[in-house]
Coordinates of C-alpha atoms in Angstrom, one line a residue:
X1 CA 0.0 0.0 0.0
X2 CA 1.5 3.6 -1.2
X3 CA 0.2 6.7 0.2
X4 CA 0.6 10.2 -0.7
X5 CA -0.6 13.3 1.5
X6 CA -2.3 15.8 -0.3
X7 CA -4.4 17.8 2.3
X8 CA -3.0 19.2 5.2
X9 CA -4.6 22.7 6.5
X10 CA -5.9 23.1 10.0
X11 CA -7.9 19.7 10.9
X12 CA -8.5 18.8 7.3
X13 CA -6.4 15.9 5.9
X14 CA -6.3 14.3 2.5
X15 CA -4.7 11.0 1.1
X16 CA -3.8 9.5 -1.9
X17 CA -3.9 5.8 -1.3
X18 CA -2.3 3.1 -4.1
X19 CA -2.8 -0.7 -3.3
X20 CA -1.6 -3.1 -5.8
X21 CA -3.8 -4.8 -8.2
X22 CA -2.7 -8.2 -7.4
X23 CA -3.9 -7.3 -3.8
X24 CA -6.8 -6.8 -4.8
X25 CA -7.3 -9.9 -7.9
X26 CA -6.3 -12.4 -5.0
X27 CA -8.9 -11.3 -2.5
X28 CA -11.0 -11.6 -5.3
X29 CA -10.6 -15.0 -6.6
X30 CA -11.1 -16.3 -3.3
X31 CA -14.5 -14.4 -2.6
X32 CA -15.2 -15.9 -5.6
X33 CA -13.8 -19.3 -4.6
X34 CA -15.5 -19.6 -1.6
X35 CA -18.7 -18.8 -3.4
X36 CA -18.7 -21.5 -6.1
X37 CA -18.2 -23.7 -3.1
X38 CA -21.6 -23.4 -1.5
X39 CA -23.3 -22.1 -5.2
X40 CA -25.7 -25.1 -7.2
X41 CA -26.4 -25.0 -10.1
X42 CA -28.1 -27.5 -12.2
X43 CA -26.0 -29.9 -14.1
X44 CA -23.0 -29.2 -11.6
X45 CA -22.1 -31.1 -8.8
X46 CA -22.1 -29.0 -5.3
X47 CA -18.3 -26.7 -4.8
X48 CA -17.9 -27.8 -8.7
X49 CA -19.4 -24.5 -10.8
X50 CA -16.8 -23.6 -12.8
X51 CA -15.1 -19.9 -12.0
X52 CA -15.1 -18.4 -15.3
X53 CA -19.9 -18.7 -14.5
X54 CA -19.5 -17.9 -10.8
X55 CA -17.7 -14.9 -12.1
X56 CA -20.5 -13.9 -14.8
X57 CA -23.2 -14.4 -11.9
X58 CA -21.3 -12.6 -9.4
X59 CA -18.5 -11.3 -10.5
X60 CA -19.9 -7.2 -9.8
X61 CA -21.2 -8.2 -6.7
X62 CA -18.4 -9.8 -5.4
X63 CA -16.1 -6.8 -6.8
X64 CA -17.8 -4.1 -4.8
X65 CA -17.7 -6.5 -1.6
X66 CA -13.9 -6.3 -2.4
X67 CA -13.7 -3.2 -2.9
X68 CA -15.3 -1.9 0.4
X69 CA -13.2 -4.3 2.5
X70 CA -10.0 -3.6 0.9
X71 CA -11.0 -0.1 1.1
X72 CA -12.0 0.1 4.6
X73 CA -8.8 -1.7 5.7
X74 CA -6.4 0.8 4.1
X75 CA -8.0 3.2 5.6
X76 CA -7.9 1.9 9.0
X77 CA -4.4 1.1 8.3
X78 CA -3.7 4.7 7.4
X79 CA -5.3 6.3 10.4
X80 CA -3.6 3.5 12.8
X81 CA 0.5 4.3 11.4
X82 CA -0.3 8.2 11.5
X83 CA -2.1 8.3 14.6
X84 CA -5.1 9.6 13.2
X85 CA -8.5 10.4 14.9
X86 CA -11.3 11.0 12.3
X87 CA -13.8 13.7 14.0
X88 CA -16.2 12.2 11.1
X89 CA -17.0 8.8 8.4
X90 CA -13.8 9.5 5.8
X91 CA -15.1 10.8 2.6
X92 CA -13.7 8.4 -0.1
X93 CA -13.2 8.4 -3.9
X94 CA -12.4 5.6 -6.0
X95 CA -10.1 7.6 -8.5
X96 CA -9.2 4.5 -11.0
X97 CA -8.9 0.5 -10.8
X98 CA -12.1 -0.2 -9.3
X99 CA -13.5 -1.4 -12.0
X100 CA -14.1 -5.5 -12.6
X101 CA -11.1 -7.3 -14.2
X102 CA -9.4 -4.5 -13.8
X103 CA -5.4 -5.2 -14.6
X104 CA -4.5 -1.4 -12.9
X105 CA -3.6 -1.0 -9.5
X106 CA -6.3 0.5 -6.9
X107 CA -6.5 4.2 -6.3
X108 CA -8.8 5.8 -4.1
X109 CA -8.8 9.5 -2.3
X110 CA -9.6 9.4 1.7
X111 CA -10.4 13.0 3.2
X112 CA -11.6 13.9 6.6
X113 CA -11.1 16.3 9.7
X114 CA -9.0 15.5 12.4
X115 CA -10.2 15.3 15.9
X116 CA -8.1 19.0 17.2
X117 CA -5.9 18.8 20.6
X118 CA -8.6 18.4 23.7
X119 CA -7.0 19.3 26.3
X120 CA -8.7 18.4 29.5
X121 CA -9.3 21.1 32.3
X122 CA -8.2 20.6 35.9
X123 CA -11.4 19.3 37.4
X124 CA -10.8 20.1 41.4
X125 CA -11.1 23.4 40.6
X126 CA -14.7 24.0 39.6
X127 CA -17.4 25.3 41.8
X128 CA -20.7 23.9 41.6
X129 CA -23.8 25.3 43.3
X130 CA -26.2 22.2 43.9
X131 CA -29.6 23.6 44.6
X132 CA -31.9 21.7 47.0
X133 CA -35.4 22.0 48.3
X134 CA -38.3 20.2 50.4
X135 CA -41.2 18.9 50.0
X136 CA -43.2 21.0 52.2
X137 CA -47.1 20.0 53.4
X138 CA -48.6 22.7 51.2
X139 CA -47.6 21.1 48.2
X140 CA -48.2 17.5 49.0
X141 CA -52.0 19.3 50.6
X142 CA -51.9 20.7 46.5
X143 CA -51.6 17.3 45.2
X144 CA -53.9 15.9 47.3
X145 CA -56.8 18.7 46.1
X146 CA -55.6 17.9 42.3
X147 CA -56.3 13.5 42.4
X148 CA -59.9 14.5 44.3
X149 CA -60.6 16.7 41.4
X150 CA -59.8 14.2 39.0
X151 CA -61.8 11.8 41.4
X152 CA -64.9 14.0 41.7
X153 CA -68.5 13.1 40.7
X154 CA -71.3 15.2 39.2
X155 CA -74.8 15.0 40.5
X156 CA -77.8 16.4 37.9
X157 CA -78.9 20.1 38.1
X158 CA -83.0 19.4 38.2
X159 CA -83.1 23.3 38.4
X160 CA -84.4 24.4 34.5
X161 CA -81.6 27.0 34.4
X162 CA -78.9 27.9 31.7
X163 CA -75.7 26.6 32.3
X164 CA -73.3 28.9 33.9
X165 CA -69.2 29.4 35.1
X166 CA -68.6 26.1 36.9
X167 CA -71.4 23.8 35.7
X168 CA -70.8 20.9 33.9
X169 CA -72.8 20.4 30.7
X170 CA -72.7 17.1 29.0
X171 CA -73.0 17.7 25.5
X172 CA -73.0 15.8 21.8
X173 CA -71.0 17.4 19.6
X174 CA -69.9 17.2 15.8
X175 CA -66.6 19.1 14.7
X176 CA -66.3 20.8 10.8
X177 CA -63.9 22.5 9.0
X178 CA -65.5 23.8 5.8
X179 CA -68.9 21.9 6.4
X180 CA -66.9 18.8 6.2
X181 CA -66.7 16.4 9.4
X182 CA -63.1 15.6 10.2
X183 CA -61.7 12.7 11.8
X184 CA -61.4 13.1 15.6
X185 CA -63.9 16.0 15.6
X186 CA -66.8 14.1 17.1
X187 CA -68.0 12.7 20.4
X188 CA -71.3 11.9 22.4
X189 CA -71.8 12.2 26.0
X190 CA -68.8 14.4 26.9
X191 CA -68.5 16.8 30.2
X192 CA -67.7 19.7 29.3
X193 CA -66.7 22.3 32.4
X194 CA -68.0 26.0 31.7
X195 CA -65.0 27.8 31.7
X196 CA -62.7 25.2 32.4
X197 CA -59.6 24.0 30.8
X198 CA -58.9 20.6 28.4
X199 CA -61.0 22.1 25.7
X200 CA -60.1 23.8 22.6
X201 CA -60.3 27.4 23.4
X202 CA -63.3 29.2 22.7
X203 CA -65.1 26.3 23.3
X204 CA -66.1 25.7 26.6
X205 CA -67.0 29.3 27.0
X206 CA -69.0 29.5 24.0
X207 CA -71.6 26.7 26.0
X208 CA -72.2 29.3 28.4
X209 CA -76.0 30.1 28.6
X210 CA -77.4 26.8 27.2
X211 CA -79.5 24.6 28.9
X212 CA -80.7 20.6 28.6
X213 CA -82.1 20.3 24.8
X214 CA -80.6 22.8 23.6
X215 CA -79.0 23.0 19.9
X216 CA -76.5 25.6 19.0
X217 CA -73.3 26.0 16.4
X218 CA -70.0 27.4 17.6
X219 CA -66.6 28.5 15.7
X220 CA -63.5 28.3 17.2
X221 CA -60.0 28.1 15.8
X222 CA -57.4 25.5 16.4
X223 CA -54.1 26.9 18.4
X224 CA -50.9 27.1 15.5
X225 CA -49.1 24.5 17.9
X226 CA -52.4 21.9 18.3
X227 CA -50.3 19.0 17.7
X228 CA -52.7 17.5 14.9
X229 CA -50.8 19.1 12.5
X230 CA -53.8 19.1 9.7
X231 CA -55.7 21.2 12.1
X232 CA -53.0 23.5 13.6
X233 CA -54.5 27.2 13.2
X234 CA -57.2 26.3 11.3
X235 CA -60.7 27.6 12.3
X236 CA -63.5 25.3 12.5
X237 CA -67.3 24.8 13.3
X238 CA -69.0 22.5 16.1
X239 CA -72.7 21.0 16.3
X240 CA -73.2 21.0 19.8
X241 CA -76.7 19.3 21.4
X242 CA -76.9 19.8 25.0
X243 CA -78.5 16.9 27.0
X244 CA -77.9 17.4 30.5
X245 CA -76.9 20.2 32.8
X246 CA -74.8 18.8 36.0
X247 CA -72.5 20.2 38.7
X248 CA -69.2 18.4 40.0
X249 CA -69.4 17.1 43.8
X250 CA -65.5 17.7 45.2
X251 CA -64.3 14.5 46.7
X252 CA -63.3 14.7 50.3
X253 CA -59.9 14.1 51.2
X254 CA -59.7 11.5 53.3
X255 CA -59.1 7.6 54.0
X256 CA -62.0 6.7 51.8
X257 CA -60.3 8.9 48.7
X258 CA -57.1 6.7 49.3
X259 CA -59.3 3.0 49.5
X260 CA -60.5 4.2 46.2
X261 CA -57.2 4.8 45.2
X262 CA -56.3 1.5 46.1
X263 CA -54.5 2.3 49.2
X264 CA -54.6 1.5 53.1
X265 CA -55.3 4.9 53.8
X266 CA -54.4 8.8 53.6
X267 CA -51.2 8.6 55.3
X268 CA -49.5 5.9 52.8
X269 CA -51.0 8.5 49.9
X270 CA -49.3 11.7 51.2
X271 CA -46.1 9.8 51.7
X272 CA -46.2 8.6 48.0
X273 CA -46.7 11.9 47.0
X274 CA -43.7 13.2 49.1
X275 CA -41.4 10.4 47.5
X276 CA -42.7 11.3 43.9
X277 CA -42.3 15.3 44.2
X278 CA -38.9 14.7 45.9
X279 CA -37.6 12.5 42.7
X280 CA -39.1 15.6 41.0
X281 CA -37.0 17.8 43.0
X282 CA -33.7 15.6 42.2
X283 CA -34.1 16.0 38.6
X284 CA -34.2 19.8 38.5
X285 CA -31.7 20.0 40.7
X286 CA -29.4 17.9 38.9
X287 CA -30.3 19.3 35.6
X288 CA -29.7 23.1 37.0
X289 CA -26.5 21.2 38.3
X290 CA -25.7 20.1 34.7
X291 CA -26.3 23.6 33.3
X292 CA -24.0 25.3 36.2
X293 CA -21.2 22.6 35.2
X294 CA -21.8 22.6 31.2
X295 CA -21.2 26.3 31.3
X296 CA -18.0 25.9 33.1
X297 CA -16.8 23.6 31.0
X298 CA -18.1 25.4 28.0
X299 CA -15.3 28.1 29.3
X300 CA -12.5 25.7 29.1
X301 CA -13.1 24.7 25.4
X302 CA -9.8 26.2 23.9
X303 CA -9.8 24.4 21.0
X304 CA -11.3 24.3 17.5
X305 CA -14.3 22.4 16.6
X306 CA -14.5 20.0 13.6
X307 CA -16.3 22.6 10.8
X308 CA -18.3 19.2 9.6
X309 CA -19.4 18.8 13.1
X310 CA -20.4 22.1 13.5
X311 CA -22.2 21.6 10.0
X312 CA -24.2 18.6 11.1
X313 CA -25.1 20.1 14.2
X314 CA -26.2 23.2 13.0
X315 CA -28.3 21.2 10.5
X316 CA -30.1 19.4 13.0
X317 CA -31.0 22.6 14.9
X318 CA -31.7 24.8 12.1
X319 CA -34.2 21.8 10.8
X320 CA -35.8 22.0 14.2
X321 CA -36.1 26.0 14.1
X322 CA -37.4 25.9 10.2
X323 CA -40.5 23.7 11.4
X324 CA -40.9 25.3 14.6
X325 CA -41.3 28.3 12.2
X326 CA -43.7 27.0 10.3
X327 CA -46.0 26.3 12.9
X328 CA -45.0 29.1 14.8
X329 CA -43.9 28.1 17.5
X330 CA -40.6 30.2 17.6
X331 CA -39.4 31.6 21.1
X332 CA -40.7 35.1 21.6
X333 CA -36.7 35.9 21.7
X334 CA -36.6 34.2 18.4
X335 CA -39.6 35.4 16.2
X336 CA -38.3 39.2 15.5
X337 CA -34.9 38.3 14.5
X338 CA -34.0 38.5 10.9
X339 CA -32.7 34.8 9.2
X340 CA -28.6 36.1 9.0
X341 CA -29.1 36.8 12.8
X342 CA -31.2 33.5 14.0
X343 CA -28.4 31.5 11.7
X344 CA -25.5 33.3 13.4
X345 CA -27.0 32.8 17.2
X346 CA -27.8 29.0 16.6
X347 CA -24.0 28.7 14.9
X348 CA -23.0 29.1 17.8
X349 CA -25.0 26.7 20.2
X350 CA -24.1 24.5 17.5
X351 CA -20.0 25.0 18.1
X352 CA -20.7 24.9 21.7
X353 CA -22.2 21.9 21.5
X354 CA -19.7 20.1 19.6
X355 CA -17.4 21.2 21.9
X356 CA -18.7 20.5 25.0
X357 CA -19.7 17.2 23.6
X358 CA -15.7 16.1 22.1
X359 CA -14.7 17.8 25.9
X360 CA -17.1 15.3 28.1
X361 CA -15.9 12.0 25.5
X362 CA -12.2 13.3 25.9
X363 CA -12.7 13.3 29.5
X364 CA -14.6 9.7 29.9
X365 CA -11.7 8.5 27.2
X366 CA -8.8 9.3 29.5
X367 CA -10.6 8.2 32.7
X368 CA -11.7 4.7 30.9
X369 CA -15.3 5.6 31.5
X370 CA -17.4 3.1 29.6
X371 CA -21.0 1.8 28.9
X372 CA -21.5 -1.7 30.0
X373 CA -23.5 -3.9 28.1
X374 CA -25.4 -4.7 31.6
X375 CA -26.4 -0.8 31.2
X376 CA -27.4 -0.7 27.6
X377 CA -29.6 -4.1 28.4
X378 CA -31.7 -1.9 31.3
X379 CA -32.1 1.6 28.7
X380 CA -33.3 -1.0 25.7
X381 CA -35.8 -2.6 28.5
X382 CA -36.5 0.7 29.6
X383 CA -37.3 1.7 25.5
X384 CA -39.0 -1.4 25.1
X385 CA -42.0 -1.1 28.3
X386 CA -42.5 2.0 26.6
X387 CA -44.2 -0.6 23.8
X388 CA -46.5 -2.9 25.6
X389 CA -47.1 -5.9 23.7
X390 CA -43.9 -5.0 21.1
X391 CA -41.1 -6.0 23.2
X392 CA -39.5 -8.5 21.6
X393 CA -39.5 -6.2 18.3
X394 CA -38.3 -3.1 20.3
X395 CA -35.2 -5.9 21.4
X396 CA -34.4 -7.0 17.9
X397 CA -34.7 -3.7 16.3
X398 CA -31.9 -2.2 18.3
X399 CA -29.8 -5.6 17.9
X400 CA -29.9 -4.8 14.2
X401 CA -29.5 -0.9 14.0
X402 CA -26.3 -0.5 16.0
X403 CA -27.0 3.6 15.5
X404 CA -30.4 3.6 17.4
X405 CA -28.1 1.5 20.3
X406 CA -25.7 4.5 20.0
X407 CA -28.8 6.6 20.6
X408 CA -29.4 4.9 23.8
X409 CA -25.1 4.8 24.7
X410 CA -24.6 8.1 24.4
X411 CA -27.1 9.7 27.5
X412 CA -26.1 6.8 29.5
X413 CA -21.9 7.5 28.2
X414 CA -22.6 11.2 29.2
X415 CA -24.3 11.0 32.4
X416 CA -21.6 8.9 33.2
X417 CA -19.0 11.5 32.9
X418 CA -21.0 13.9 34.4
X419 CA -21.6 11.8 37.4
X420 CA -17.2 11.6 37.7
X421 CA -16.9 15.1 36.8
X422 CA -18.9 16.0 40.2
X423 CA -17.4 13.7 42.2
X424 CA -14.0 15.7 41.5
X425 CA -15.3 19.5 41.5
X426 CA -16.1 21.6 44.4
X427 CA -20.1 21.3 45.5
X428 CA -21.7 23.4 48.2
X429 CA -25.3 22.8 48.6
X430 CA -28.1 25.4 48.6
X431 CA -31.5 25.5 50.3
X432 CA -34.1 27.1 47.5
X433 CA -37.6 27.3 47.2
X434 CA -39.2 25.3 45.1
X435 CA -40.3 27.9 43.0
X436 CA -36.6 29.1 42.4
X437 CA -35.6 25.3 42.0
X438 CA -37.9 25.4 39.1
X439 CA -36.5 28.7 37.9
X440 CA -34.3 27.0 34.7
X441 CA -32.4 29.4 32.8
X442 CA -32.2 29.8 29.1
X443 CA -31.1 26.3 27.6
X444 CA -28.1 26.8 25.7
X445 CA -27.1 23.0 25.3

């Protein structure tokens, strides 16, 4: 194998790469070979097809099999004897030889960007804020009030009155959009709260007045982020028939709430609560301390991120901001800058994320920090009970996409380093509010 440098400016590279054609004709002949031996053919004995028809059958196939391994190996080869870390997949060119029967030698062009210098920053001497707060009685008391609302019954208004704020009415109802039912739009029997939430709005405010038999036709208009995207911001009709006027009876809060919750009593509910609101309150604090340590890190990145990586990246995002455009649902920040300026300001979440990203797998590189396959087996179990009844597909569609596994590998990979990362810096804990827990700042990563 014979190979020429022809690219070297900043983390771009470039190769000229020669390997003999006899290289490449015996790796050839045996593919071949060892494909006669399993091929029948009628009027042949088994391992007895003669070469010159197992090469007019599949002689191009096998070529192209030859060509991506020898291919693939030189360019391993390469990278191994310089000490070369691709940021990105090579981008190859077959320049001549590759073609079937071919008597030339190979030649193929390899180019790619390097992955830059990462140095990694002195650990011990970040400063980490970890917020905490408590669960305090008011807002297990809150949740309590929320599950009898959900658990609350409605008793028949006899009264002949028109429905009013607060009253339930329980209504039939046909949806239109250009005098034309659509699917989805239609329903019998519903409770509908006057002035509540849950409905589109418009809606339940328009059933205001009615009473038990009555008919009426209201217009509302579908929000521009309803997420059936066929009816996003369109504006559509309702047939409504009222049939019965009712009002909801509060459930009491007590041991017979919690039997019909399936537990022993009150006590066992409040303390499930408290357990659930506290896992609650150890996710926001580890995600604000996440932010406080991805920003630190994010001022330690002295070194130049792969341009491809930035490109992909900021492809992703700007995909994300196009259709969040469309259906307007751009941050308020967002929606009066011009396109130069949006592209500039999301170039550069884009660098910042490839940085901090090559940073954090520099840092679990040097530190051996690994997914083990015992990990990976609880996130694909995890995916899969998200899929009741599909298990078994959910298991074999990640043992045959090994990028969907990666998908799954690298939260786990980077929660991993995260976890090491704060083990090392310096963390002083911090009594907040709730409120102020919940406080996120801007997402930048």
């Amino acid at each position: 194998m014979q190979v020429t440098e022809t690219l070297s400016d900043g983390l771009k590279r470039g190769f000229t790469v020669t390997v003999p054609a006899q290289e490449i004709e015996s790796k050839r002949s045996a593919r071949l070979k060892e494909v006669g031996q399993s091929m029948k053919l009628p009027g042949f004995r088994p391992g007895k097809v003669p070469l010159s028809i197992v090469k007019q059958r599949f002689g191009t196939e096998v070529q192209g099999e030859i060509l991506e391994q020898v291919v693939g190996d030189a360019t391993r080869k390469l990278l191994d004897e310089r000490g070369l870390r691709p940021a990105m997949q090579p981008k190859v060119d077959i320049v001549s030889g590759g073609e079937p029967d071919s008597k030339s030698d190979l030649e193929f062009k390899v180019e790619f960007e390097v992955l830059p210098e990462i140095p990694v920053p002195d650990l011990s001497s970040l400063s980490l804020t970890r917020l905490k707060s408590a669960v305090n009685a008011e807002t297990v008391d809150k949740a309590l009030k929320e599950i009898a609302g959900r658990q609350r019954e409605f008793e028949t208004i006899t009264e002949d009155r028109p429905a009013a704020k607060g009253d339930v009415l329980t209504v039939d109802f046909v949806g239109k959009i250009d005098g034309v039912a659509f699917d989805g739009g239609s329903a019998d029997d519903v409770n509908v709260e006057i002035g509540g939430a849950g409905f589109i709005p418009g809606f339940a405010e328009q059933l205001e007045g009615m009473k038990a038999g009555d008919e009426k036709v209201i217009t509302v208009t579908f929000p521009a982020d309803y997420q059936a995207e066929n009816l996003a911001g369109k504006e559509a009709t309702f047939d409504i028939k009222a049939k019965a006027l009712k009002r909801p009876v509060e459930a009491k809060i007590d041991d017979e709430l919690a039997k019909k919750l399936g537990f022993e009593g009150l006590d066992q509910v409040r303390e499930l609560i408290t357990k659930q609101v506290e896992q609650e309150y150890e996710q926001l604090s580890r995600l604000r301390l996440k932010r406080d340590l991805l920003d630190q890190l994010a001022e330690k990145t002295a070194f130049e991120a792969p341009p491809g990586m930035v490109d992909a990246e900021f492809a992703q995002i700007w995909n994300r901001i196009e259709e969040d455009r469309k259906a307007g649902r751009l941050d308020d920040e967002d929606k009066d800058k011009d396109e130069e300026t949006l592209r500039a300001d999301y170039r550069k979440i884009a660098e910042r994320r490839v940085k901090l990203g090559l940073l954090l797998a520099e840092i679990g590189r040097v530190n051996n920090i690994t997914v083990t396959q015992d990990e990976m087996l609880q996130a694909i179990r995890a995916e899969a009970m998200r899929y009741p009844g599909q298990e078994q597909a959910v298991f074999e569609f990640f043992g045959k996409n090994p990028q969907a596994a990666d998908s799954l590998r690298g939260p786990i990979f980077e929660n991993k380093v995260i976890d090491y990362i704060v083990e090392l810096a310096k963390v002083e804990d911090k009594e907040v509010t709730p409120e102020e827990l919940a406080e996120m700042p801007e997402a930048t990563v």
